Amino acid sequence: MTCFSAVLHMKTYTNTGNKDTRSGFGAGLTELGQKNENVVALCADLTGSLKMNEFAKNHPNRFFQVGIAEANMMGMAAGMTIGGKIPFTGTFANFSTGRVYDQIRQSIAYSDKNVKICASHSGLTLGEDGATHQILEDIGLMKMLPGMTVINTCDYNQTKAATLAVAQHHGPVYLRFGRPKVANFTPENGEFQIGKAVHLQEGKDVTIVATGHLVWEALEAAKELHEKGISAEVINIHTIKPLDEQAIIKSVQKTGAIVTAEEHNYLGGLGESVARTLALHQPTPQEFVATNDTFGESGTPAQLLEKYGLNAKNIALKAQKVIARK
Amino acid sequence: MADKQHLKDLVSQVRRDIVRQVHAVNSGHPGGSLGCTEFLVALYNEIMDHNPSFNMDGTNEDLFFLSNGHISPVIYSVLARSGYFPVEELNTFRKLDSRLQGHPTTHEGLPGIRIASGSLGQGMSVAIGAAATKKLNGDSKLVFSLHGDGELQEGQIWEAAMYAAANKVDNLIATIDLNGQQIDGSTDEVLDLGDLGKKFDAFGWQVLRVKKGNDLDAVISGLQEAVELTGNGKPVCILLHTEMGHGVDFMMGSHAWHGIAPNDEQLADALSQNPETLGDY
């Protein structure tokens, strides 16, 4: 590495206090309740977990408790759009996608319905409940549906902003967030532009594109790399579909190497979308930080991220590996 | 309200449309379509307050959702002959680049269709959602849905049925096409549905039985009675006894014509039993 890279200025991001992304969703939904009378919410017996209580309390006539019946919830949400409502469905990511794939496919996506599928407890970091609840395939399932927008937010503030933004967007959306309290570092009341990548660090030697909880880990990895004299560019890809291809292509034209990082299976995730983009437009060595075609298991979120290599340490290792492949 | 002769003419013409559509592409589902002809002709011409200059939201009009989407030939014919789109378009049924897909969809923008259906069991949930939105909007019109009896084997139907009763969705009339047949045989043989009247009653619905589901007068009075039952705090279910393939003697009463098309000779025979009344497309 050249000394020049190492002295590039790094931006500082401050964690204003750990918060859960699901609470960002809840806060966004509460605000939408006041702002937009067409917003309605449906929940399959997980109102507390999804942080939908406030909306339910403020707008009992616009809140629909459907019980443990996710298929019916998705069908109802599709039907509620007829007459102008904007339904937000709430349950865990697993029950928001895999359990109801055909209902989403036919009644929502193929029928072009303006439904917002809001999914908490995604990835490994729901923790102790284990693999039955830890879906690592949901991004893939949702991005394969024509017309579906797929968003995975990184912190509380961004999740709140995304919740507000998707209400303004006409069309089906999959909004993915999680359970654990994680660093909150994006601007409060920041603007959320669907499909627009966010550059967090400028760098020259390697590009790190991350989504969801791994965005903060990518920033930590960039610090580690900086100490080793490696200049890493960090991009937050909150919208996996439509992907901000230009942002990624432009970055790798400069760095010549890329690491993708996500709390998801490498099959079907952000990494594959990036690989396709680069294969078509800018072939570039790529390394994947993702789960390796496996189910999860019980454990604390921190233990799971460590065991499955979804952390700053592994992102930094993969960055050095991919630089060596240039 | 249409006069009785016009309704009878429509029934005959719709039956011609069904067998001609299916014959032209040698595919599609004539049996269930023929069995539901009286029901859909009555619903669209005698019961529903609807607007053929279609808009998706359907505010202040009655809505209909077809859950058993494979009987697309009958809904396409009834919609076309109600003025939703030109009857000539029935010529494009199941052909490339058509708005008349094998199963109804919204994707190509066919007026009159508000949801895709075909993968079974989803339409009751959709109808409940639309009914809930009507209530939120202060819209007093009704939501109708149609389901196959075999379709009731799908679990989602019962999730929806439980929800509708528990939440007093009383602006919904769900009709079950009780023809007793499904692809692999009779519903009794494939998976016995049990006593559907008792089941819907136990789920908290008002149940109404129309024993002559291929008799126009019986269907109309059954539907009128169902409309009277709305607004009582309970959803309404019509158990509509029909005959699969009704109106074409060699297709009647068997599951054999669930999903196959007549050949040229069979088409001629079927058409001879259903006179041209309002003009073939």
Coordinates of C-alpha atoms in Angstrom, one line a residue:
Chain A
M1 CA 0.0 0.0 0.0
T2 CA 1.1 3.5 -0.7
C3 CA 1.5 5.9 2.1
F4 CA -0.7 8.4 0.2
S5 CA -3.8 6.2 0.7
A6 CA -3.2 6.0 4.4
V7 CA -3.3 9.7 5.0
L8 CA -6.6 10.3 3.3
H9 CA -9.0 12.0 5.6
M10 CA -11.7 9.7 7.2
K11 CA -15.1 11.0 8.1
T12 CA -16.1 10.4 11.7
Y13 CA -19.5 8.8 12.5
T14 CA -20.8 9.1 16.0
N15 CA -23.1 6.5 17.6
T16 CA -25.7 8.6 19.3
G17 CA -26.7 5.5 21.4
N18 CA -27.7 2.0 20.5
K19 CA -31.3 1.6 19.3
D20 CA -33.2 -1.1 17.5
T21 CA -34.2 -0.5 13.9
R22 CA -37.7 -1.9 14.6
S23 CA -38.3 1.0 16.9
G24 CA -37.3 3.3 14.0
F25 CA -40.1 1.6 12.0
G26 CA -42.5 2.1 14.9
A27 CA -41.7 5.8 15.2
G28 CA -42.1 6.2 11.4
L29 CA -45.4 4.5 11.4
T30 CA -46.6 6.6 14.4
E31 CA -45.7 9.7 12.4
L32 CA -47.4 8.4 9.3
G33 CA -50.5 7.8 11.3
Q34 CA -50.8 11.5 12.0
K35 CA -49.7 12.7 8.6
N36 CA -51.5 10.4 6.2
E37 CA -55.0 9.2 6.9
N38 CA -54.8 6.6 4.1
V39 CA -52.1 4.7 5.9
V40 CA -53.5 1.5 7.6
A41 CA -51.6 -1.1 9.5
L42 CA -52.1 -4.9 9.8
C43 CA -50.3 -7.1 12.3
A44 CA -50.2 -10.9 12.8
D45 CA -50.0 -11.0 16.6
L46 CA -46.7 -9.3 17.0
T47 CA -47.8 -5.7 17.7
G48 CA -45.2 -5.2 20.5
S49 CA -42.4 -6.9 18.6
L50 CA -43.0 -4.7 15.6
K51 CA -43.5 -1.5 17.7
M52 CA -46.9 -0.9 16.2
N53 CA -48.6 -0.3 19.6
E54 CA -48.6 3.5 19.3
F55 CA -50.2 3.4 15.8
A56 CA -52.8 0.9 17.1
K57 CA -53.6 3.1 20.1
N58 CA -53.8 6.3 18.2
H59 CA -55.8 4.9 15.2
P60 CA -57.8 1.8 16.4
N61 CA -60.0 2.0 13.3
R62 CA -57.0 2.0 11.0
F63 CA -55.2 -0.9 12.8
F64 CA -56.1 -4.5 11.9
Q65 CA -55.1 -7.3 14.2
V66 CA -55.4 -10.4 12.0
G67 CA -54.2 -13.0 14.5
I68 CA -51.6 -15.7 13.6
A69 CA -52.8 -15.8 10.0
E70 CA -50.2 -14.2 7.7
A71 CA -51.6 -15.5 4.5
N72 CA -54.9 -13.8 5.2
M73 CA -53.0 -10.6 6.2
M74 CA -51.3 -10.4 2.9
G75 CA -54.5 -10.9 0.9
M76 CA -56.3 -8.4 3.0
A77 CA -53.6 -5.8 2.5
A78 CA -53.9 -6.3 -1.2
G79 CA -57.6 -5.8 -1.1
M80 CA -57.4 -2.7 1.1
T81 CA -55.5 -0.9 -1.6
I82 CA -58.6 -1.0 -3.7
G83 CA -60.2 2.2 -2.5
G84 CA -57.0 4.0 -1.9
K85 CA -55.5 2.8 1.4
I86 CA -51.8 2.3 1.9
P87 CA -51.4 -0.9 4.0
F88 CA -48.3 -1.6 6.1
T89 CA -48.1 -5.2 7.2
G90 CA -46.1 -6.2 10.2
T91 CA -44.6 -9.5 11.3
F92 CA -41.2 -11.2 11.5
A93 CA -39.2 -11.4 8.2
N94 CA -39.6 -15.1 8.0
F95 CA -43.4 -14.9 8.2
S96 CA -43.4 -11.8 6.0
T97 CA -41.8 -13.6 3.1
G98 CA -41.2 -17.4 3.0
R99 CA -44.5 -18.3 4.7
V100 CA -46.6 -16.1 2.4
Y101 CA -44.6 -16.1 -0.8
D102 CA -47.4 -17.0 -3.1
Q103 CA -49.8 -14.6 -1.5
I104 CA -47.3 -11.8 -2.1
R105 CA -46.5 -13.0 -5.6
Q106 CA -50.1 -13.2 -6.9
S107 CA -52.2 -10.8 -4.8
I108 CA -49.6 -8.1 -4.3
A109 CA -46.7 -8.1 -6.7
Y110 CA -48.4 -9.5 -9.9
S111 CA -51.5 -7.5 -9.0
D112 CA -49.4 -4.3 -8.7
K113 CA -50.8 -3.5 -5.2
N114 CA -49.5 -0.6 -3.1
V115 CA -48.6 -2.7 -0.1
K116 CA -45.7 -2.1 2.3
I117 CA -44.4 -5.4 3.7
C118 CA -42.6 -4.5 6.9
A119 CA -40.4 -7.2 8.3
S120 CA -38.7 -7.2 11.7
H121 CA -36.3 -9.8 13.2
S122 CA -34.5 -10.4 9.9
G123 CA -31.2 -12.2 9.7
L124 CA -29.3 -13.9 12.5
T125 CA -29.5 -11.1 15.0
L126 CA -32.9 -12.0 16.4
G127 CA -30.7 -14.3 18.3
E128 CA -31.8 -17.0 20.7
D129 CA -35.0 -18.1 18.9
G130 CA -32.8 -19.9 16.4
A131 CA -33.1 -20.9 12.8
T132 CA -36.8 -21.4 12.6
H133 CA -37.1 -17.6 12.9
Q134 CA -33.9 -16.4 11.4
I135 CA -34.6 -16.1 7.7
L136 CA -31.5 -15.5 5.6
E137 CA -33.2 -15.9 2.3
D138 CA -35.8 -13.1 2.3
I139 CA -33.9 -10.6 0.3
G140 CA -33.5 -13.1 -2.5
L141 CA -37.2 -14.1 -2.3
M142 CA -38.4 -10.5 -2.5
K143 CA -35.9 -9.2 -5.1
M144 CA -36.9 -11.9 -7.5
L145 CA -40.5 -10.6 -7.7
P146 CA -41.0 -8.2 -10.6
G147 CA -41.9 -4.7 -9.5
M148 CA -40.9 -5.3 -5.8
T149 CA -38.7 -2.6 -4.2
V150 CA -36.4 -4.1 -1.5
I151 CA -35.0 -2.0 1.3
N152 CA -32.8 -3.1 4.2
T153 CA -32.0 -0.2 6.6
C154 CA -29.0 0.2 8.8
D155 CA -30.1 2.0 11.9
Y156 CA -32.9 3.6 13.8
N157 CA -32.9 6.9 12.1
Q158 CA -32.6 5.4 8.6
T159 CA -35.4 3.0 9.3
K160 CA -37.7 5.8 10.5
A161 CA -36.8 7.8 7.4
A162 CA -37.4 4.8 5.1
T163 CA -40.8 4.1 6.7
L164 CA -41.9 7.6 5.8
A165 CA -40.4 7.4 2.3
V166 CA -42.1 4.2 1.3
A167 CA -45.5 5.7 2.0
Q168 CA -44.8 8.2 -0.7
H169 CA -43.7 5.6 -3.2
H170 CA -46.5 3.9 -5.2
G171 CA -45.9 0.2 -5.5
P172 CA -45.1 -2.9 -3.4
V173 CA -42.2 -2.5 -1.1
Y174 CA -40.3 -5.0 1.2
L175 CA -38.9 -3.1 4.1
R176 CA -36.4 -5.2 6.2
F177 CA -35.2 -4.3 9.6
G178 CA -34.2 -6.1 12.9
R179 CA -34.5 -6.7 16.5
P180 CA -31.2 -5.9 18.3
K181 CA -30.1 -2.5 19.5
V182 CA -27.3 -1.3 17.2
A183 CA -25.4 1.9 16.6
N184 CA -27.5 4.8 15.5
F185 CA -25.3 7.1 13.4
T186 CA -27.2 8.4 10.4
P187 CA -28.7 11.9 10.6
E188 CA -31.9 12.4 12.6
N189 CA -34.7 13.2 10.2
G190 CA -32.4 12.6 7.3
E191 CA -33.8 12.4 3.8
F192 CA -34.3 8.8 2.4
Q193 CA -34.2 8.4 -1.3
I194 CA -35.3 5.0 -2.5
G195 CA -32.7 3.5 -4.8
K196 CA -29.9 6.0 -4.0
A197 CA -26.7 4.7 -2.4
V198 CA -25.2 6.7 0.4
H199 CA -21.4 7.3 0.3
L200 CA -20.1 7.1 3.9
Q201 CA -16.3 7.1 3.3
E202 CA -14.2 8.1 0.4
G203 CA -11.4 5.6 -0.4
K204 CA -9.0 4.5 -3.1
D205 CA -8.0 0.9 -2.5
V206 CA -11.2 -1.1 -2.0
T207 CA -14.9 -0.5 -2.1
I208 CA -17.1 -1.9 0.7
V209 CA -20.8 -1.9 0.0
A210 CA -22.9 -3.0 2.9
T211 CA -26.6 -3.2 3.8
G212 CA -28.6 -3.3 7.1
H213 CA -26.8 -4.0 10.3
L214 CA -23.5 -4.5 8.5
V215 CA -23.2 -0.9 7.4
W216 CA -21.8 0.1 10.9
E217 CA -19.5 -2.9 10.8
A218 CA -18.3 -1.8 7.4
L219 CA -17.4 1.7 8.9
E220 CA -15.5 -0.1 11.7
A221 CA -13.7 -2.2 9.2
A222 CA -12.7 0.9 7.3
K223 CA -11.1 2.2 10.5
E224 CA -9.2 -1.0 11.0
L225 CA -8.0 -0.9 7.4
H226 CA -7.0 2.7 7.7
E227 CA -4.7 1.8 10.5
K228 CA -3.1 -0.7 8.2
G229 CA -2.7 2.0 5.6
I230 CA -5.5 0.8 3.4
S231 CA -8.0 3.3 2.1
A232 CA -11.5 1.9 2.0
E233 CA -14.5 3.5 0.3
V234 CA -17.8 2.6 2.2
I235 CA -21.2 2.7 0.6
N236 CA -24.5 2.1 2.3
I237 CA -26.8 0.3 0.0
H238 CA -30.1 0.6 1.8
T239 CA -32.1 -0.2 -1.4
I240 CA -31.1 -3.6 -2.9
K241 CA -33.7 -3.3 -5.6
P242 CA -33.6 -1.1 -7.6
L243 CA -29.9 -1.1 -7.1
D244 CA -27.9 2.1 -7.5
E245 CA -25.6 0.5 -10.1
Q246 CA -23.9 3.8 -11.1
A247 CA -22.7 4.4 -7.6
I248 CA -21.1 1.0 -7.4
I249 CA -19.6 1.1 -10.9
K250 CA -18.1 4.5 -10.3
S251 CA -16.6 3.4 -7.1
V252 CA -14.9 0.3 -8.4
Q253 CA -13.6 2.2 -11.4
K254 CA -11.5 4.0 -8.8
T255 CA -10.7 1.2 -6.3
G256 CA -10.6 -1.9 -8.5
A257 CA -11.9 -4.2 -5.8
I258 CA -15.1 -4.7 -3.8
V259 CA -16.4 -6.4 -0.7
T260 CA -20.2 -6.8 -0.2
A261 CA -21.5 -7.3 3.3
E262 CA -25.0 -8.4 4.4
E263 CA -26.8 -10.3 7.1
H264 CA -28.1 -12.8 4.5
N265 CA -27.2 -15.9 2.5
Y266 CA -24.7 -15.1 -0.2
L267 CA -27.1 -16.8 -2.5
G268 CA -29.7 -14.3 -3.5
G269 CA -28.5 -11.4 -1.6
L270 CA -26.9 -8.0 -2.2
G271 CA -23.6 -9.5 -3.2
E272 CA -25.2 -11.4 -6.1
S273 CA -26.9 -8.2 -7.3
V274 CA -23.6 -6.4 -7.2
A275 CA -21.8 -9.2 -8.9
R276 CA -24.3 -9.2 -11.8
T277 CA -23.9 -5.4 -12.2
L278 CA -20.2 -5.6 -12.3
A279 CA -20.1 -8.7 -14.6
L280 CA -22.2 -6.7 -17.1
H281 CA -20.5 -3.3 -16.8
Q282 CA -17.2 -3.4 -14.9
P283 CA -15.7 -6.9 -14.1
T284 CA -14.0 -6.5 -10.7
P285 CA -12.7 -8.9 -8.1
Q286 CA -15.3 -9.3 -5.3
E287 CA -15.4 -11.0 -1.9
F288 CA -18.6 -11.8 0.0
V289 CA -19.4 -11.2 3.6
A290 CA -22.6 -13.2 4.0
T291 CA -23.8 -16.5 5.4
N292 CA -22.5 -19.5 3.5
D293 CA -25.6 -21.3 2.3
T294 CA -26.6 -22.3 5.9
F295 CA -29.3 -22.0 8.4
G296 CA -28.7 -20.0 11.6
E297 CA -28.9 -21.2 15.2
S298 CA -29.5 -20.0 18.7
G299 CA -27.1 -17.7 20.4
T300 CA -26.7 -14.0 21.3
P301 CA -26.6 -11.6 18.3
A302 CA -22.9 -10.8 19.0
Q303 CA -22.0 -14.5 19.2
L304 CA -23.8 -15.3 16.0
L305 CA -22.3 -12.4 14.0
E306 CA -18.8 -13.6 15.2
K307 CA -19.4 -17.3 14.4
Y308 CA -20.8 -16.6 11.0
G309 CA -18.2 -13.9 10.2
L310 CA -20.7 -11.0 9.8
N311 CA -18.6 -8.4 11.5
A312 CA -16.0 -5.6 11.0
K313 CA -13.1 -8.1 11.5
N314 CA -14.2 -10.3 8.7
I315 CA -15.0 -7.4 6.4
A316 CA -11.5 -6.1 6.9
L317 CA -10.0 -9.6 6.2
K318 CA -12.0 -9.9 3.0
A319 CA -11.0 -6.4 2.0
Q320 CA -7.3 -7.4 2.2
K321 CA -8.0 -10.6 0.4
V322 CA -9.8 -8.9 -2.5
I323 CA -7.0 -6.3 -2.8
A324 CA -4.5 -9.1 -3.2
R325 CA -6.6 -10.4 -6.1
K326 CA -6.3 -7.2 -8.1
Chain B
M1 CA -82.5 -4.0 -14.0
A2 CA -82.7 -6.1 -17.1
D3 CA -85.9 -7.8 -18.3
K4 CA -86.1 -11.5 -17.9
Q5 CA -85.8 -12.4 -21.6
H6 CA -82.7 -10.3 -21.9
L7 CA -81.1 -12.2 -18.9
K8 CA -82.1 -15.5 -20.6
D9 CA -80.5 -14.4 -23.8
L10 CA -77.4 -13.4 -22.0
V11 CA -77.1 -16.8 -20.3
S12 CA -77.3 -18.5 -23.7
Q13 CA -74.9 -16.1 -25.3
V14 CA -72.4 -16.3 -22.4
R15 CA -72.4 -20.1 -22.7
R16 CA -71.6 -19.8 -26.4
D17 CA -68.8 -17.3 -25.6
I18 CA -67.3 -19.8 -23.0
V19 CA -67.1 -22.8 -25.3
R20 CA -66.0 -20.7 -28.3
Q21 CA -63.2 -19.1 -26.3
V22 CA -61.9 -22.4 -25.0
H23 CA -62.3 -24.2 -28.4
A24 CA -60.3 -21.5 -30.2
V25 CA -57.2 -22.1 -28.2
N26 CA -57.8 -25.7 -27.3
S27 CA -57.3 -24.9 -23.6
G28 CA -59.1 -23.4 -20.7
H29 CA -61.8 -24.4 -18.2
P30 CA -65.3 -24.8 -19.6
G31 CA -66.9 -26.9 -16.8
G32 CA -66.9 -24.5 -13.9
S33 CA -67.5 -21.6 -16.2
L34 CA -70.7 -23.1 -17.6
G35 CA -71.9 -23.9 -14.1
C36 CA -71.5 -20.3 -12.8
T37 CA -73.1 -18.6 -15.9
E38 CA -76.5 -17.9 -14.3
F39 CA -74.8 -16.6 -11.1
L40 CA -72.5 -14.2 -12.9
V41 CA -75.1 -13.0 -15.4
A42 CA -77.5 -12.4 -12.5
L43 CA -74.9 -10.7 -10.3
Y44 CA -73.7 -8.2 -13.0
N45 CA -77.1 -7.5 -14.5
E46 CA -79.5 -7.7 -11.7
I47 CA -77.8 -7.3 -8.4
M48 CA -74.6 -5.2 -8.5
D49 CA -74.4 -1.5 -8.8
H50 CA -71.2 -1.2 -10.9
N51 CA -69.6 1.0 -13.4
P52 CA -68.2 -0.4 -16.7
S53 CA -66.2 2.7 -17.2
F54 CA -63.8 1.0 -14.9
N55 CA -61.6 2.5 -12.2
M56 CA -59.5 0.3 -9.9
D57 CA -60.7 1.9 -6.6
G58 CA -64.4 1.2 -7.4
T59 CA -65.5 3.7 -4.8
N60 CA -69.3 3.9 -4.3
E61 CA -69.9 0.8 -6.4
D62 CA -70.3 -2.9 -5.6
L63 CA -67.2 -4.9 -6.2
F64 CA -66.8 -8.6 -7.3
F65 CA -63.7 -10.7 -6.8
L66 CA -63.3 -14.1 -8.6
S67 CA -61.2 -16.3 -6.4
N68 CA -61.4 -19.4 -8.5
G69 CA -59.7 -17.7 -11.4
H70 CA -59.7 -20.7 -13.7
I71 CA -63.3 -20.0 -14.7
S72 CA -62.0 -16.9 -16.5
P73 CA -64.0 -17.6 -19.7
V74 CA -67.3 -16.8 -17.9
I75 CA -66.1 -13.6 -16.2
Y76 CA -64.5 -12.4 -19.4
S77 CA -67.8 -12.9 -21.3
V78 CA -69.9 -11.3 -18.6
L79 CA -67.6 -8.3 -18.4
A80 CA -67.4 -7.8 -22.1
R81 CA -71.2 -8.1 -22.5
S82 CA -71.6 -5.6 -19.6
G83 CA -69.5 -3.1 -21.6
Y84 CA -66.2 -3.3 -19.7
F85 CA -64.3 -4.0 -23.0
P86 CA -65.3 -4.9 -26.6
V87 CA -66.7 -8.4 -27.0
E88 CA -64.4 -8.9 -30.0
E89 CA -61.5 -9.0 -27.5
L90 CA -62.8 -12.4 -26.4
N91 CA -61.0 -13.6 -29.6
T92 CA -57.7 -13.0 -27.8
F93 CA -58.4 -15.3 -24.9
R94 CA -55.2 -17.1 -23.8
K95 CA -53.3 -15.8 -26.8
L96 CA -49.9 -14.0 -26.8
D97 CA -50.1 -10.3 -25.9
S98 CA -53.7 -10.5 -24.8
R99 CA -55.3 -8.8 -21.8
L100 CA -57.4 -12.0 -21.4
Q101 CA -54.8 -14.2 -19.7
G102 CA -55.4 -17.8 -18.9
H103 CA -56.3 -16.7 -15.4
P104 CA -57.5 -13.1 -14.7
T105 CA -54.9 -10.5 -14.0
T106 CA -54.6 -6.8 -13.5
H107 CA -51.2 -6.7 -15.0
E108 CA -52.3 -6.1 -18.6
G109 CA -55.0 -3.6 -17.4
L110 CA -58.1 -5.5 -18.3
P111 CA -61.1 -3.4 -17.2
G112 CA -63.2 -5.2 -14.6
I113 CA -60.4 -7.2 -13.0
R114 CA -59.1 -5.9 -9.7
I115 CA -56.9 -8.7 -8.5
A116 CA -55.0 -11.6 -10.1
S117 CA -56.4 -15.0 -9.2
G118 CA -55.6 -18.6 -10.2
S119 CA -53.5 -19.8 -7.3
L120 CA -56.4 -20.7 -5.2
G121 CA -57.6 -19.6 -1.8
Q122 CA -56.6 -16.0 -1.9
G123 CA -59.8 -14.2 -3.0
M124 CA -61.7 -14.2 0.2
S125 CA -58.9 -12.3 2.0
V126 CA -58.7 -9.8 -0.8
A127 CA -62.5 -9.3 -0.6
I128 CA -62.3 -8.8 3.1
G129 CA -59.6 -6.2 2.6
A130 CA -61.7 -4.3 0.0
A131 CA -64.7 -4.5 2.3
A132 CA -62.7 -3.1 5.2
T133 CA -61.6 -0.2 3.0
K134 CA -65.2 0.5 2.0
K135 CA -66.1 0.8 5.7
L136 CA -63.2 3.2 6.4
N137 CA -64.2 5.3 3.4
G138 CA -67.9 5.4 4.5
D139 CA -68.8 3.6 1.3
S140 CA -72.0 1.6 1.9
K141 CA -71.7 -0.6 -1.3
L142 CA -71.1 -4.3 -1.0
V143 CA -68.3 -6.7 -1.9
F144 CA -69.0 -10.0 -3.6
S145 CA -66.7 -13.0 -4.0
L146 CA -66.9 -16.4 -5.7
H147 CA -65.0 -19.5 -4.7
G148 CA -64.9 -23.1 -5.9
D149 CA -65.8 -25.8 -3.5
G150 CA -62.6 -27.6 -4.0
E151 CA -60.8 -24.3 -3.3
L152 CA -62.1 -24.5 0.3
Q153 CA -59.4 -27.1 0.8
E154 CA -56.9 -24.3 0.9
G155 CA -56.2 -23.2 4.5
Q156 CA -56.1 -19.5 3.8
I157 CA -59.9 -19.6 3.2
W158 CA -60.5 -20.5 6.8
E159 CA -58.1 -17.9 8.1
A160 CA -60.2 -15.4 6.2
A161 CA -63.5 -16.9 7.2
M162 CA -62.5 -16.7 10.9
Y163 CA -61.3 -13.1 10.5
A164 CA -64.5 -12.0 8.7
A165 CA -66.8 -13.2 11.4
A166 CA -64.6 -12.1 14.3
N167 CA -64.4 -8.6 12.8
K168 CA -68.1 -8.3 11.7
V169 CA -67.3 -7.9 8.0
D170 CA -71.0 -7.6 7.2
N171 CA -70.6 -5.9 3.8
L172 CA -69.3 -9.1 2.2
I173 CA -71.2 -11.9 0.4
A174 CA -69.0 -14.9 -0.4
T175 CA -70.5 -17.4 -2.7
I176 CA -69.3 -21.0 -2.9
D177 CA -69.8 -22.8 -6.2
L178 CA -70.9 -26.2 -4.9
N179 CA -70.5 -28.4 -8.0
G180 CA -69.0 -31.2 -6.1
Q181 CA -66.2 -31.7 -8.6
Q182 CA -62.4 -30.9 -8.7
I183 CA -59.6 -32.0 -11.1
D184 CA -58.9 -35.4 -9.6
G185 CA -62.6 -36.4 -9.2
S186 CA -65.5 -35.5 -6.9
T187 CA -64.8 -33.4 -3.8
D188 CA -66.1 -36.4 -1.7
E189 CA -63.4 -38.6 -3.2
V190 CA -60.5 -36.2 -3.2
L191 CA -60.9 -34.5 0.2
D192 CA -64.4 -34.6 1.7
L193 CA -65.5 -31.0 2.5
G194 CA -67.9 -32.2 5.2
D195 CA -71.0 -30.1 6.0
L196 CA -70.1 -26.7 4.6
G197 CA -73.3 -25.1 5.9
K198 CA -72.4 -26.2 9.5
K199 CA -68.8 -25.1 9.0
F200 CA -69.6 -21.6 7.9
D201 CA -72.3 -21.4 10.5
A202 CA -69.8 -22.5 13.2
F203 CA -67.4 -19.9 12.0
G204 CA -70.0 -17.2 12.6
W205 CA -71.4 -16.6 9.1
Q206 CA -74.9 -16.3 8.0
V207 CA -75.4 -19.1 5.5
L208 CA -77.9 -19.2 2.7
R209 CA -78.4 -22.1 0.4
V210 CA -79.4 -21.8 -3.3
K211 CA -80.4 -25.3 -4.3
K212 CA -81.0 -24.5 -8.0
G213 CA -77.8 -22.6 -8.8
N214 CA -78.5 -23.0 -12.6
D215 CA -82.0 -21.5 -12.4
L216 CA -82.0 -17.8 -13.0
D217 CA -84.9 -17.0 -10.8
A218 CA -83.6 -19.0 -7.9
V219 CA -80.2 -17.4 -8.2
I220 CA -81.6 -13.9 -8.3
S221 CA -83.8 -14.4 -5.4
G222 CA -81.0 -16.0 -3.5
L223 CA -78.7 -13.1 -4.2
Q224 CA -81.4 -10.6 -3.2
E225 CA -82.0 -12.5 0.0
A226 CA -78.2 -12.4 0.7
V227 CA -78.1 -8.6 0.1
E228 CA -80.9 -8.3 2.7
L229 CA -78.8 -10.1 5.2
T230 CA -75.9 -7.7 4.9
G231 CA -75.3 -5.1 7.6
N232 CA -76.3 -7.4 10.4
G233 CA -72.9 -7.8 12.0
K234 CA -72.0 -11.0 10.2
P235 CA -70.6 -11.9 6.8
V236 CA -72.9 -13.8 4.4
C237 CA -72.1 -17.0 2.7
I238 CA -74.2 -18.4 -0.3
L239 CA -73.9 -22.1 -0.9
L240 CA -74.7 -22.2 -4.6
H241 CA -75.5 -25.7 -5.8
T242 CA -74.5 -25.8 -9.5
E243 CA -73.8 -28.4 -12.1
M244 CA -70.4 -28.4 -13.7
G245 CA -70.8 -28.0 -17.4
H246 CA -74.5 -27.0 -17.2
G247 CA -76.1 -26.2 -20.5
V248 CA -73.9 -28.5 -22.6
D249 CA -75.3 -32.0 -22.1
F250 CA -72.1 -34.0 -22.6
M251 CA -70.1 -31.8 -20.2
M252 CA -72.7 -31.9 -17.4
G253 CA -72.1 -33.5 -14.0
S254 CA -68.6 -34.7 -14.4
H255 CA -65.1 -33.4 -13.5
A256 CA -63.9 -34.6 -17.0
W257 CA -64.5 -31.1 -18.5
H258 CA -62.9 -29.2 -15.7
G259 CA -59.9 -28.1 -17.8
I260 CA -60.2 -29.5 -21.4
A261 CA -61.6 -27.9 -24.6
P262 CA -64.2 -29.3 -27.0
N263 CA -63.1 -30.4 -30.5
D264 CA -64.9 -29.0 -33.6
E265 CA -67.7 -31.5 -33.5
Q266 CA -68.2 -31.1 -29.8
L267 CA -68.2 -27.3 -30.2
A268 CA -71.0 -27.6 -32.9
D269 CA -73.0 -29.8 -30.6
A270 CA -72.5 -27.4 -27.6
L271 CA -73.5 -24.3 -29.7
S272 CA -76.6 -26.1 -31.0
Q273 CA -77.8 -26.4 -27.4
N274 CA -77.2 -22.7 -26.7
P275 CA -78.7 -20.5 -29.5
E276 CA -77.0 -17.3 -30.6
T277 CA -79.1 -14.5 -29.0
L278 CA -77.0 -11.3 -28.8
G279 CA -74.5 -11.9 -31.6
D280 CA -71.3 -14.0 -31.5
Y281 CA -68.1 -12.0 -31.2

